[in-house]
C-alpha positions as a Markdown table, in Angstrom:
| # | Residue | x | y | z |
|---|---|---|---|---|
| 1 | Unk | 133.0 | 91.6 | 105.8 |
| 2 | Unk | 134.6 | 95.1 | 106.7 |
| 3 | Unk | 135.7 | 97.6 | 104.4 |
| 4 | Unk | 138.9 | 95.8 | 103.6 |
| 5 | Unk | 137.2 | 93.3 | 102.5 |
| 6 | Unk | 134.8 | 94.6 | 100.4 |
| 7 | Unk | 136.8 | 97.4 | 98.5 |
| 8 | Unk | 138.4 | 94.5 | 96.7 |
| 9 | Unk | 135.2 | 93.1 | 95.6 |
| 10 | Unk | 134.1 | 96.1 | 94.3 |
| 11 | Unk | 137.4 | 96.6 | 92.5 |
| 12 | Unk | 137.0 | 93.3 | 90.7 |
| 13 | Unk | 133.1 | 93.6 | 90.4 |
| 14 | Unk | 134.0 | 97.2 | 88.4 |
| 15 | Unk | 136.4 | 96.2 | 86.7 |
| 16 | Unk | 134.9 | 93.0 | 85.1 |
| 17 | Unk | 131.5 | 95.6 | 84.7 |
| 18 | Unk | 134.0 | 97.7 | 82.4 |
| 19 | Unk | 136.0 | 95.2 | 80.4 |
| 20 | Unk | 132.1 | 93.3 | 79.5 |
| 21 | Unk | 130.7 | 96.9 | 78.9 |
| 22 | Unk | 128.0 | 96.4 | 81.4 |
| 23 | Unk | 128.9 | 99.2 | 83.9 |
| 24 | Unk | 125.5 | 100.9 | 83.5 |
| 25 | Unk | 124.0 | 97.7 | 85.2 |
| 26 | Unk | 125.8 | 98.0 | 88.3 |
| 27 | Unk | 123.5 | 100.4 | 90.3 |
| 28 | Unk | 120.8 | 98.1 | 89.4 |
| 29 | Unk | 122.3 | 95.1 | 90.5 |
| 30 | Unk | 123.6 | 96.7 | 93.7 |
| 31 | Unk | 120.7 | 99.1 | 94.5 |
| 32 | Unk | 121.0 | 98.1 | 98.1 |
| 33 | Unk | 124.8 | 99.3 | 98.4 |
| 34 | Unk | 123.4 | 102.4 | 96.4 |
| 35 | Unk | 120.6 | 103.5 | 98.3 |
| 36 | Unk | 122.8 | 102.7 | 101.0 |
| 37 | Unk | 125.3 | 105.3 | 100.1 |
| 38 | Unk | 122.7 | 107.7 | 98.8 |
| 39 | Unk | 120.8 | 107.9 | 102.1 |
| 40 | Unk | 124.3 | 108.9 | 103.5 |
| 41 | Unk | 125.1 | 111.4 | 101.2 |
| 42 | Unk | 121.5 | 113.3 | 101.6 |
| 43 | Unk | 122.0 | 112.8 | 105.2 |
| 44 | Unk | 125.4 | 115.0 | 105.1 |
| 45 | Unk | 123.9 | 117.1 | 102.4 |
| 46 | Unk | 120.7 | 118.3 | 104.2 |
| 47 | Unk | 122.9 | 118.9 | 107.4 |
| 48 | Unk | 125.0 | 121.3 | 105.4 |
| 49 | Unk | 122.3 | 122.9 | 103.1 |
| 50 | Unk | 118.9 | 123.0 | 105.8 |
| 51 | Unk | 121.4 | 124.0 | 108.8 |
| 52 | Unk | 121.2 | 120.8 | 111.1 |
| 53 | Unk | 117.7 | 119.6 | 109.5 |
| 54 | Unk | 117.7 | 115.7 | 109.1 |
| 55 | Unk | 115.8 | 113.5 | 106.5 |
| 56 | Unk | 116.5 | 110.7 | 108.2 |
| 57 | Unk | 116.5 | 109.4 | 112.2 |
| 58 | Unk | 120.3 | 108.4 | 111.3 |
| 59 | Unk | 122.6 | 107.4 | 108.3 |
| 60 | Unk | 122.6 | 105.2 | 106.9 |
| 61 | Unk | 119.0 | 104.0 | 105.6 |
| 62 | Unk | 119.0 | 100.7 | 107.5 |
| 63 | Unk | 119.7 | 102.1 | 110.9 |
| 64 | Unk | 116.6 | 104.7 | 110.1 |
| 65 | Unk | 114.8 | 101.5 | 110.0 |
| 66 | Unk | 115.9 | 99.9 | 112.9 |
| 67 | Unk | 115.8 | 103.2 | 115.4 |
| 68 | Unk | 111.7 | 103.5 | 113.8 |
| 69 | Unk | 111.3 | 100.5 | 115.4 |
| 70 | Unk | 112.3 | 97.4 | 112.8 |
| 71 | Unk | 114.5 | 95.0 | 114.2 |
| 72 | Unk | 117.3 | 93.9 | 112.7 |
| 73 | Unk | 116.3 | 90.9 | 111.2 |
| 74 | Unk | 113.4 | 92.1 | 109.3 |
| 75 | Unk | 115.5 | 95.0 | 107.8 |
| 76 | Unk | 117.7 | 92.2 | 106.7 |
| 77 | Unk | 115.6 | 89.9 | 105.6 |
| 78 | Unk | 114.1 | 93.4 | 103.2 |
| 79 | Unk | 117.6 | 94.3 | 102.1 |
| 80 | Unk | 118.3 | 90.7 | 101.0 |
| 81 | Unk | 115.1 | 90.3 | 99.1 |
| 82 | Unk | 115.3 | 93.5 | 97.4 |
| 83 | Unk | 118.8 | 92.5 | 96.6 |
| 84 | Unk | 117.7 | 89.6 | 95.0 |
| 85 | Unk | 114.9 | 91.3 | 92.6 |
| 86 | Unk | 117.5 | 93.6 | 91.7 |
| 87 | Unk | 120.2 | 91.0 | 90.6 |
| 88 | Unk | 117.4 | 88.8 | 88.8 |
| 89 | Unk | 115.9 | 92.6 | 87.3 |
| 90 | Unk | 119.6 | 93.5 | 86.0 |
| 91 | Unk | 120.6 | 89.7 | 84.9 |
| 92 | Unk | 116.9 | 89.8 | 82.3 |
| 93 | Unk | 118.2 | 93.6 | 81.4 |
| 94 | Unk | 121.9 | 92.1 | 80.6 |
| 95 | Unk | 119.9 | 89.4 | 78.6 |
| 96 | Unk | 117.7 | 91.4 | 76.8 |
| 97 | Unk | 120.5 | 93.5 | 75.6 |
| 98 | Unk | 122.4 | 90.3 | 75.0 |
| 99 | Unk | 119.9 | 89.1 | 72.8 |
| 100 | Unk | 118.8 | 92.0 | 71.2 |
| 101 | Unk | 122.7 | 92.3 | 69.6 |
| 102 | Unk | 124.4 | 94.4 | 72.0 |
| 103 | Unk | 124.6 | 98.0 | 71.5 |
């Protein structure tokens, strides 16, 4: 999709999160995206901090997989089906709370 495309999703996904009062459930329903950006942001931070050391092969995560020897598909596939448990994982914790009464 791009970035130009997805910033606006985000937008509106964040924006409905805060007008429902469910923004706390967003990094579980996108744990992808966020492990995603983590794995970037402890790449750059180890670089600074451990003077060139690496965690990973290469930011971010899903290329680590592919350069230790995953191909792309399977690392796809993964991303998709822990996508999946995480949206179904944040949908029952929206419901609980839901029927629980809220707050």
């Amino acid at each position: 999709m791009g970035m130009w495309g997805r910033l606006p999703w985000a937008r509106r996904l964040g924006v409905v999160a805060m007008l429902t009062d469910t923004v706390l459930l967003l990094p579980i329903i996108g744990v992808v995206f966020v492990a995603e950006a983590g794995s970037t942001i402890l790449q750059i931070g180890s670089k600074r901090l451990r003077h060139g050391k690496k965690i990973f092969k290469i930011a971010p995560i899903h290329h680590h997989f592919e350069a230790s020897g995953w191909p792309e598909t399977k690392v796809t596939m993964r991303f998709w089906i822990i996508g999946q448990v995480a949206a179904v994982l944040g949908l029952i914790v929206f419901l609980l709370t839901f029927i629980d009464g809220g707050k």
